[in-house]
PDB file of C-alpha atoms in Angstrom:
ATOM      1  CA  MET M   1       9.736   8.218   4.645  1.00 71.00           C
ATOM      2  CA  ARG M   2      12.639  10.319   3.443  1.00 79.00           C
ATOM      3  CA  ALA M   3      14.796   8.404   5.940  1.00 87.00           C
ATOM      4  CA  VAL M   4      14.547   5.378   3.620  1.00 88.00           C
ATOM      5  CA  LEU M   5      16.640   7.292   1.092  1.00 84.00           C
ATOM      6  CA  ASP M   6      19.673   6.809   3.366  1.00 86.00           C
ATOM      7  CA  TYR M   7      19.470   3.060   2.667  1.00 84.00           C
ATOM      8  CA  CYS M   8      19.307   3.301  -1.127  1.00 85.00           C
ATOM      9  CA  THR M   9      22.566   1.579  -1.905  1.00 79.00           C
ATOM     10  CA  GLY M  10      23.092  -1.853  -3.328  1.00 70.00           C
ATOM     11  CA  GLY M  11      20.057  -1.627  -5.563  1.00 73.00           C
ATOM     12  CA  THR M  12      19.401  -0.207  -8.996  1.00 88.00           C
ATOM     13  CA  ASP M  13      18.290   3.243 -10.122  1.00 93.00           C
ATOM     14  CA  ARG M  14      15.478   2.725 -12.610  1.00 95.00           C
ATOM     15  CA  GLN M  15      13.860   5.340 -14.822  1.00 97.00           C
ATOM     16  CA  PHE M  16      10.313   4.928 -16.101  1.00 97.00           C
ATOM     17  CA  ALA M  17       8.442   7.089 -18.583  1.00 98.00           C
ATOM     18  CA  ALA M  18       4.989   8.465 -17.815  1.00 98.00           C
ATOM     19  CA  ASP M  19       2.188   5.863 -18.109  1.00 97.00           C
ATOM     20  CA  THR M  20       4.566   2.948 -17.439  1.00 97.00           C
ATOM     21  CA  ILE M  21       3.260   0.250 -15.102  1.00 97.00           C
ATOM     22  CA  ILE M  22       5.860  -0.413 -12.411  1.00 96.00           C
ATOM     23  CA  VAL M  23       3.912  -2.858 -10.242  1.00 96.00           C
ATOM     24  CA  THR M  24       0.966  -4.939 -11.456  1.00 96.00           C
ATOM     25  CA  GLU M  25      -1.899  -5.872  -9.137  1.00 96.00           C
ATOM     26  CA  GLY M  26      -1.942  -9.655  -8.754  1.00 96.00           C
ATOM     27  CA  GLY M  27       1.615  -9.995 -10.013  1.00 95.00           C
ATOM     28  CA  THR M  28       4.596 -11.130  -7.977  1.00 93.00           C
ATOM     29  CA  SER M  29       8.069  -9.677  -8.223  1.00 92.00           C
ATOM     30  CA  GLY M  30       9.708  -9.862  -4.810  1.00 93.00           C
ATOM     31  CA  HIS M  31      10.956  -6.348  -5.534  1.00 95.00           C
ATOM     32  CA  LEU M  32      10.788  -3.279  -3.350  1.00 94.00           C
ATOM     33  CA  TYR M  33      10.800   0.191  -4.888  1.00 95.00           C
ATOM     34  CA  VAL M  34      11.647   3.568  -3.381  1.00 94.00           C
ATOM     35  CA  LEU M  35      10.486   6.703  -5.184  1.00 96.00           C
ATOM     36  CA  MET M  36      13.376   9.066  -5.830  1.00 95.00           C
ATOM     37  CA  GLN M  37      11.573  11.609  -8.018  1.00 96.00           C
ATOM     38  CA  GLY M  38       8.395  11.962 -10.011  1.00 97.00           C
ATOM     39  CA  LYS M  39       4.734  11.186  -9.488  1.00 98.00           C
ATOM     40  CA  LEU M  40       3.055   7.792  -9.214  1.00 97.00           C
ATOM     41  CA  GLU M  41      -0.529   6.668  -8.884  1.00 97.00           C
ATOM     42  CA  VAL M  42      -1.765   3.580  -7.060  1.00 96.00           C
ATOM     43  CA  LEU M  43      -4.744   1.762  -8.562  1.00 96.00           C
ATOM     44  CA  LYS M  44      -7.065  -0.945  -7.246  1.00 94.00           C
ATOM     45  CA  GLY M  45      -8.618  -2.313 -10.388  1.00 93.00           C
ATOM     46  CA  GLU M  46      -9.247   0.789 -12.499  1.00 93.00           C
ATOM     47  CA  MET M  47      -9.762   3.099  -9.489  1.00 94.00           C
ATOM     48  CA  VAL M  48      -6.944   5.484  -8.545  1.00 95.00           C
ATOM     49  CA  VAL M  49      -6.732   5.264  -4.756  1.00 93.00           C
ATOM     50  CA  ALA M  50      -3.590   7.310  -4.102  1.00 93.00           C
ATOM     51  CA  THR M  51      -1.047   9.603  -5.684  1.00 95.00           C
ATOM     52  CA  VAL M  52       2.547   9.369  -4.508  1.00 95.00           C
ATOM     53  CA  THR M  53       5.057  12.208  -4.884  1.00 96.00           C
ATOM     54  CA  GLU M  54       7.131  12.025  -1.685  1.00 94.00           C
ATOM     55  CA  PRO M  55      10.752  10.968  -2.277  1.00 94.00           C
ATOM     56  CA  GLY M  56      11.422   7.942  -0.084  1.00 93.00           C
ATOM     57  CA  ALA M  57       7.920   6.496  -0.531  1.00 94.00           C
ATOM     58  CA  VAL M  58       8.122   2.701  -0.543  1.00 95.00           C
ATOM     59  CA  LEU M  59       6.221   0.537  -3.043  1.00 94.00           C
ATOM     60  CA  GLY M  60       5.726  -3.219  -3.090  1.00 94.00           C
ATOM     61  CA  GLU M  61       6.248  -3.622   0.657  1.00 95.00           C
ATOM     62  CA  MET M  62       2.968  -5.398   1.381  1.00 93.00           C
ATOM     63  CA  SER M  63       3.630  -8.056  -1.249  1.00 94.00           C
ATOM     64  CA  VAL M  64       7.147  -8.641   0.052  1.00 95.00           C
ATOM     65  CA  LEU M  65       6.162  -8.766   3.723  1.00 94.00           C
ATOM     66  CA  LEU M  66       3.097 -10.964   3.192  1.00 92.00           C
ATOM     67  CA  GLY M  67       4.678 -13.168   0.537  1.00 93.00           C
ATOM     68  CA  GLN M  68       1.608 -12.589  -1.621  1.00 94.00           C
ATOM     69  CA  PRO M  69       0.879 -11.007  -4.998  1.00 96.00           C
ATOM     70  CA  HIS M  70       0.843  -7.232  -5.270  1.00 96.00           C
ATOM     71  CA  THR M  71      -2.368  -5.728  -3.896  1.00 93.00           C
ATOM     72  CA  ALA M  72      -2.401  -2.785  -6.304  1.00 95.00           C
ATOM     73  CA  THR M  73      -1.000  -1.488  -9.560  1.00 97.00           C
ATOM     74  CA  VAL M  74       1.503   1.372  -9.516  1.00 97.00           C
ATOM     75  CA  ARG M  75       1.741   3.519 -12.634  1.00 98.00           C
ATOM     76  CA  ALA M  76       4.019   6.461 -13.407  1.00 98.00           C
ATOM     77  CA  CYS M  77       2.092   9.726 -13.865  1.00 97.00           C
ATOM     78  CA  SER M  78       5.246  11.497 -14.994  1.00 97.00           C
ATOM     79  CA  ASP M  79       8.764  10.419 -15.787  1.00 98.00           C
ATOM     80  CA  VAL M  80       9.972   8.858 -12.537  1.00 98.00           C
ATOM     81  CA  VAL M  81      13.124   7.547 -10.962  1.00 96.00           C
ATOM     82  CA  VAL M  82      12.811   4.723  -8.462  1.00 96.00           C
ATOM     83  CA  TYR M  83      15.376   2.745  -6.569  1.00 95.00           C
ATOM     84  CA  GLU M  84      14.755  -0.982  -6.953  1.00 94.00           C
ATOM     85  CA  PHE M  85      15.737  -3.761  -4.577  1.00 93.00           C
ATOM     86  CA  GLU M  86      15.351  -7.026  -6.499  1.00 91.00           C
ATOM     87  CA  ASN M  87      15.554  -9.385  -3.509  1.00 91.00           C
ATOM     88  CA  ALA M  88      13.588  -7.232  -1.111  1.00 93.00           C
ATOM     89  CA  ALA M  89      13.076  -9.880   1.592  1.00 93.00           C
ATOM     90  CA  SER M  90      16.822 -10.417   1.866  1.00 92.00           C
ATOM     91  CA  PHE M  91      17.431  -6.672   1.874  1.00 92.00           C
ATOM     92  CA  LEU M  92      14.961  -6.142   4.724  1.00 93.00           C
ATOM     93  CA  GLU M  93      16.586  -8.923   6.759  1.00 94.00           C
ATOM     94  CA  LYS M  94      19.983  -7.258   6.325  1.00 92.00           C
ATOM     95  CA  GLU M  95      18.670  -3.754   6.991  1.00 91.00           C
ATOM     96  CA  PRO M  96      16.395  -3.867  10.049  1.00 93.00           C
ATOM     97  CA  GLY M  97      16.371  -0.060  10.094  1.00 92.00           C
ATOM     98  CA  VAL M  98      14.453  -0.026   6.818  1.00 92.00           C
ATOM     99  CA  ALA M  99      12.149  -2.783   8.046  1.00 94.00           C
ATOM    100  CA  LEU M 100      11.374  -0.659  11.128  1.00 94.00           C
ATOM    101  CA  LEU M 101      10.678   2.423   8.988  1.00 93.00           C
ATOM    102  CA  ILE M 102       8.299   0.385   6.831  1.00 94.00           C
ATOM    103  CA  ALA M 103       6.637  -1.068   9.946  1.00 94.00           C
ATOM    104  CA  LYS M 104       6.059   2.467  11.243  1.00 93.00           C
ATOM    105  CA  MET M 105       4.582   3.539   7.900  1.00 91.00           C
ATOM    106  CA  LEU M 106       2.254   0.522   7.837  1.00 92.00           C
ATOM    107  CA  ALA M 107       1.243   1.138  11.456  1.00 92.00           C
ATOM    108  CA  GLN M 108       0.382   4.740  10.538  1.00 92.00           C
ATOM    109  CA  ARG M 109      -1.765   3.555   7.614  1.00 87.00           C
ATOM    110  CA  LEU M 110      -3.544   1.071   9.875  1.00 88.00           C
ATOM    111  CA  ASN M 111      -4.111   3.765  12.491  1.00 89.00           C
ATOM    112  CA  VAL M 112      -5.691   6.048   9.894  1.00 88.00           C
ATOM    113  CA  ALA M 113      -7.903   3.224   8.581  1.00 85.00           C
ATOM    114  CA  ASN M 114      -8.969   2.202  12.094  1.00 84.00           C
ATOM    115  CA  THR M 115      -9.704   5.790  13.076  1.00 87.00           C
ATOM    116  CA  TYR M 116     -11.776   6.299   9.941  1.00 83.00           C
ATOM    117  CA  LEU M 117     -13.709   3.059  10.429  1.00 81.00           C
ATOM    118  CA  ALA M 118     -14.326   3.821  14.105  1.00 82.00           C
ATOM    119  CA  ASP M 119     -15.634   7.264  13.143  1.00 83.00           C
ATOM    120  CA  LEU M 120     -17.976   5.691  10.567  1.00 78.00           C
ATOM    121  CA  LYS M 121     -19.174   3.222  13.194  1.00 77.00           C
ATOM    122  CA  ARG M 122     -19.906   6.071  15.609  1.00 79.00           C
ATOM    123  CA  GLN M 123     -21.679   8.190  12.987  1.00 79.00           C
ATOM    124  CA  TYR M 124     -23.903   5.385  11.704  1.00 73.00           C
ATOM    125  CA  ALA M 125     -24.529   3.480  14.936  1.00 73.00           C
ATOM    126  CA  GLY M 126     -28.135   2.360  15.090  1.00 72.00           C
ATOM    127  CA  HIS M 127     -28.988   3.433  11.540  1.00 70.00           C
ATOM    128  CA  GLY M 128     -29.323  -0.141  10.291  1.00 66.00           C
ATOM    129  CA  THR M 129     -27.652   0.768   6.992  1.00 64.00           C
ATOM    130  CA  HIS M 130     -24.978  -1.227   5.227  1.00 66.00           C
ATOM    131  CA  LEU M 131     -22.448   0.877   7.157  1.00 64.00           C
ATOM    132  CA  ALA M 132     -23.510  -0.944  10.320  1.00 62.00           C
ATOM    133  CA  MET M 133     -21.106  -3.707   9.252  1.00 69.00           C
ATOM    134  CA  VAL M 134     -18.147  -1.425  10.054  1.00 66.00           C
ATOM    135  CA  GLY M 135     -18.005  -2.826  13.598  1.00 66.00           C
ATOM    136  CA  GLU M 136     -17.642  -6.316  12.166  1.00 69.00           C
ATOM    137  CA  VAL M 137     -14.841  -5.128   9.882  1.00 70.00           C
ATOM    138  CA  LEU M 138     -12.991  -3.553  12.794  1.00 66.00           C
ATOM    139  CA  GLN M 139     -13.384  -6.720  14.879  1.00 67.00           C
ATOM    140  CA  SER M 140     -12.162  -8.937  12.051  1.00 70.00           C
ATOM    141  CA  MET M 141      -9.079  -6.757  11.512  1.00 64.00           C
ATOM    142  CA  ILE M 142      -8.071  -7.481  15.088  1.00 66.00           C
ATOM    143  CA  ASN M 143      -9.003 -11.155  15.469  1.00 66.00           C
ATOM    144  CA  LEU M 144      -8.226 -12.947  12.213  1.00 57.00           C
ATOM    145  CA  PRO M 145      -4.955 -14.848  11.920  1.00 63.00           C
ATOM    146  CA  PRO M 146      -2.840 -13.420   9.054  1.00 59.00           C
ATOM    147  CA  LEU M 147      -3.495 -16.299   6.651  1.00 54.00           C
ATOM    148  CA  GLU M 148      -7.281 -15.922   6.912  1.00 51.00           C
ATOM    149  CA  VAL M 149      -7.346 -12.255   5.881  1.00 49.00           C
ATOM    150  CA  SER M 150      -8.765 -11.850   2.398  1.00 53.00           C
ATOM    151  CA  PRO M 151      -9.071  -8.188   1.432  1.00 56.00           C
ATOM    152  CA  GLY M 152     -11.917  -7.044  -0.746  1.00 57.00           C
ATOM    153  CA  SER M 153     -15.649  -7.355  -0.823  1.00 55.00           C
ATOM    154  CA  ASP M 154     -17.939  -9.974  -2.282  1.00 52.00           C
ATOM    155  CA  ARG M 155     -20.684  -7.414  -2.598  1.00 49.00           C
ATOM    156  CA  GLN M 156     -21.468  -5.812  -5.961  1.00 51.00           C
ATOM    157  CA  SER M 157     -20.718  -2.121  -6.360  1.00 48.00           C
ATOM    158  CA  ASP M 158     -23.682   0.218  -6.230  1.00 43.00           C
ATOM    159  CA  PRO M 159     -24.357   1.094  -9.908  1.00 43.00           C
ATOM    160  CA  ARG M 160     -25.560   4.569  -8.882  1.00 37.00           C
ATOM    161  CA  MET M 161     -22.072   5.535  -7.768  1.00 38.00           C
TER     162      MET M 161
END
């Protein structure tokens, strides 16, 4: 994603101290952020699901592209510098090169998720465990119209974990 750095003009350099929340899960900002330096963590609820250190990493893209609230919280693990685009949708319309880079990144994430789910399906085929639902998840990722997709699970977490 370093190629995104070539497009970081017309926005604002922002500095955040460690432990600062940059994006709040469930919030809406319409902003797109590009990591310039530092370390960020991505949280779903209280669970850290990713650490981001790569300059050029894009944050807030799913919210902007889907026109929905942010799907995760992003918190600074160290002092960070990000490049902020306040009207991200307009920026992406004007800069199709960035939109294509983001599309490629999202396609790569989807490919990894699909590959992982397909591997789980293969490993647990015929076991009759709760992982047998993976095939249904894969099918729904392909067939649901965008407005019907509701990420998450209505099942309670296993208290033993």
